[in-house]
Amino acid sequence: MTPPLELRGRFVNLLEKKIMIEPKDIADPSFPSYSAYLMNSLKFVDELQTLLNETEVLVGVEDPEEWLRSRI
């Protein structure tokens, strides 16, 4: 499984290449919504990575199938 932080890095790189924000764009009524969506999605990935790290500490592995195999 690809770690969420790696996927976030890919996402940010794509955004930087595809979307060029100019000063006039800040006045656009949809800009605050877009900015909030972007920041919330990046924060969600951070929280998801933290959850996966803690789960791995508690369970010992990231892959549920591997965990099941180790218990049989």
PDB file of C-alpha atoms in Angstrom, residues 24-66:
ATOM      1  CA  LYS A  24      -6.988  38.070  -9.882  1.00  0.00           C
ATOM      2  CA  ASP A  25      -8.086  34.535  -8.934  1.00  0.00           C
ATOM      3  CA  ILE A  26      -8.238  35.453  -5.261  1.00  0.00           C
ATOM      4  CA  ALA A  27     -11.269  37.660  -5.970  1.00  0.00           C
ATOM      5  CA  ASP A  28     -13.123  34.716  -7.521  1.00  0.00           C
ATOM      6  CA  PRO A  29     -16.079  33.692  -5.290  1.00  0.00           C
ATOM      7  CA  SER A  30     -15.078  30.018  -5.497  1.00  0.00           C
ATOM      8  CA  PHE A  31     -11.501  30.623  -4.343  1.00  0.00           C
ATOM      9  CA  PRO A  32     -12.227  30.406  -0.584  1.00  0.00           C
ATOM     10  CA  SER A  33     -14.103  27.128  -1.096  1.00  0.00           C
ATOM     11  CA  TYR A  34     -11.293  25.708  -3.223  1.00  0.00           C
ATOM     12  CA  SER A  35      -8.687  26.774  -0.667  1.00  0.00           C
ATOM     13  CA  ALA A  36     -10.661  25.269   2.207  1.00  0.00           C
ATOM     14  CA  TYR A  37     -11.115  22.001   0.291  1.00  0.00           C
ATOM     15  CA  LEU A  38      -7.418  21.812  -0.497  1.00  0.00           C
ATOM     16  CA  MET A  39      -6.272  22.542   3.053  1.00  0.00           C
ATOM     17  CA  ASN A  40      -8.806  20.122   4.581  1.00  0.00           C
ATOM     18  CA  SER A  41      -7.820  17.334   2.206  1.00  0.00           C
ATOM     19  CA  LEU A  42      -4.128  17.797   3.008  1.00  0.00           C
ATOM     20  CA  LYS A  43      -4.862  17.803   6.749  1.00  0.00           C
ATOM     21  CA  PHE A  44      -6.984  14.667   6.343  1.00  0.00           C
ATOM     22  CA  VAL A  45      -4.029  12.880   4.752  1.00  0.00           C
ATOM     23  CA  ASP A  46      -1.844  13.857   7.720  1.00  0.00           C
ATOM     24  CA  GLU A  47      -4.446  12.482  10.125  1.00  0.00           C
ATOM     25  CA  LEU A  48      -4.827   9.315   8.071  1.00  0.00           C
ATOM     26  CA  GLN A  49      -1.063   8.758   8.152  1.00  0.00           C
ATOM     27  CA  THR A  50      -1.073   9.216  11.930  1.00  0.00           C
ATOM     28  CA  LEU A  51      -3.907   6.698  12.245  1.00  0.00           C
ATOM     29  CA  LEU A  52      -2.052   4.163  10.074  1.00  0.00           C
ATOM     30  CA  ASN A  53       1.140   4.626  12.087  1.00  0.00           C
ATOM     31  CA  GLU A  54      -0.671   4.096  15.384  1.00  0.00           C
ATOM     32  CA  THR A  55      -2.544   1.081  14.019  1.00  0.00           C
ATOM     33  CA  GLU A  56       0.720  -0.444  12.903  1.00  0.00           C
ATOM     34  CA  VAL A  57       2.188   0.146  16.377  1.00  0.00           C
ATOM     35  CA  LEU A  58      -0.816  -1.497  18.024  1.00  0.00           C
ATOM     36  CA  VAL A  59      -1.312  -4.362  15.551  1.00  0.00           C
ATOM     37  CA  GLY A  60       2.241  -4.749  14.321  1.00  0.00           C
ATOM     38  CA  VAL A  61       1.619  -4.771  10.564  1.00  0.00           C
ATOM     39  CA  GLU A  62      -0.022  -2.562   7.968  1.00  0.00           C
ATOM     40  CA  ASP A  63      -1.567  -5.270   5.798  1.00  0.00           C
ATOM     41  CA  PRO A  64      -4.656  -6.981   7.320  1.00  0.00           C
ATOM     42  CA  GLU A  65      -4.024 -10.145   5.289  1.00  0.00           C
ATOM     43  CA  GLU A  66      -0.493 -10.383   6.634  1.00  0.00           C
TER      44      GLU A  66
END
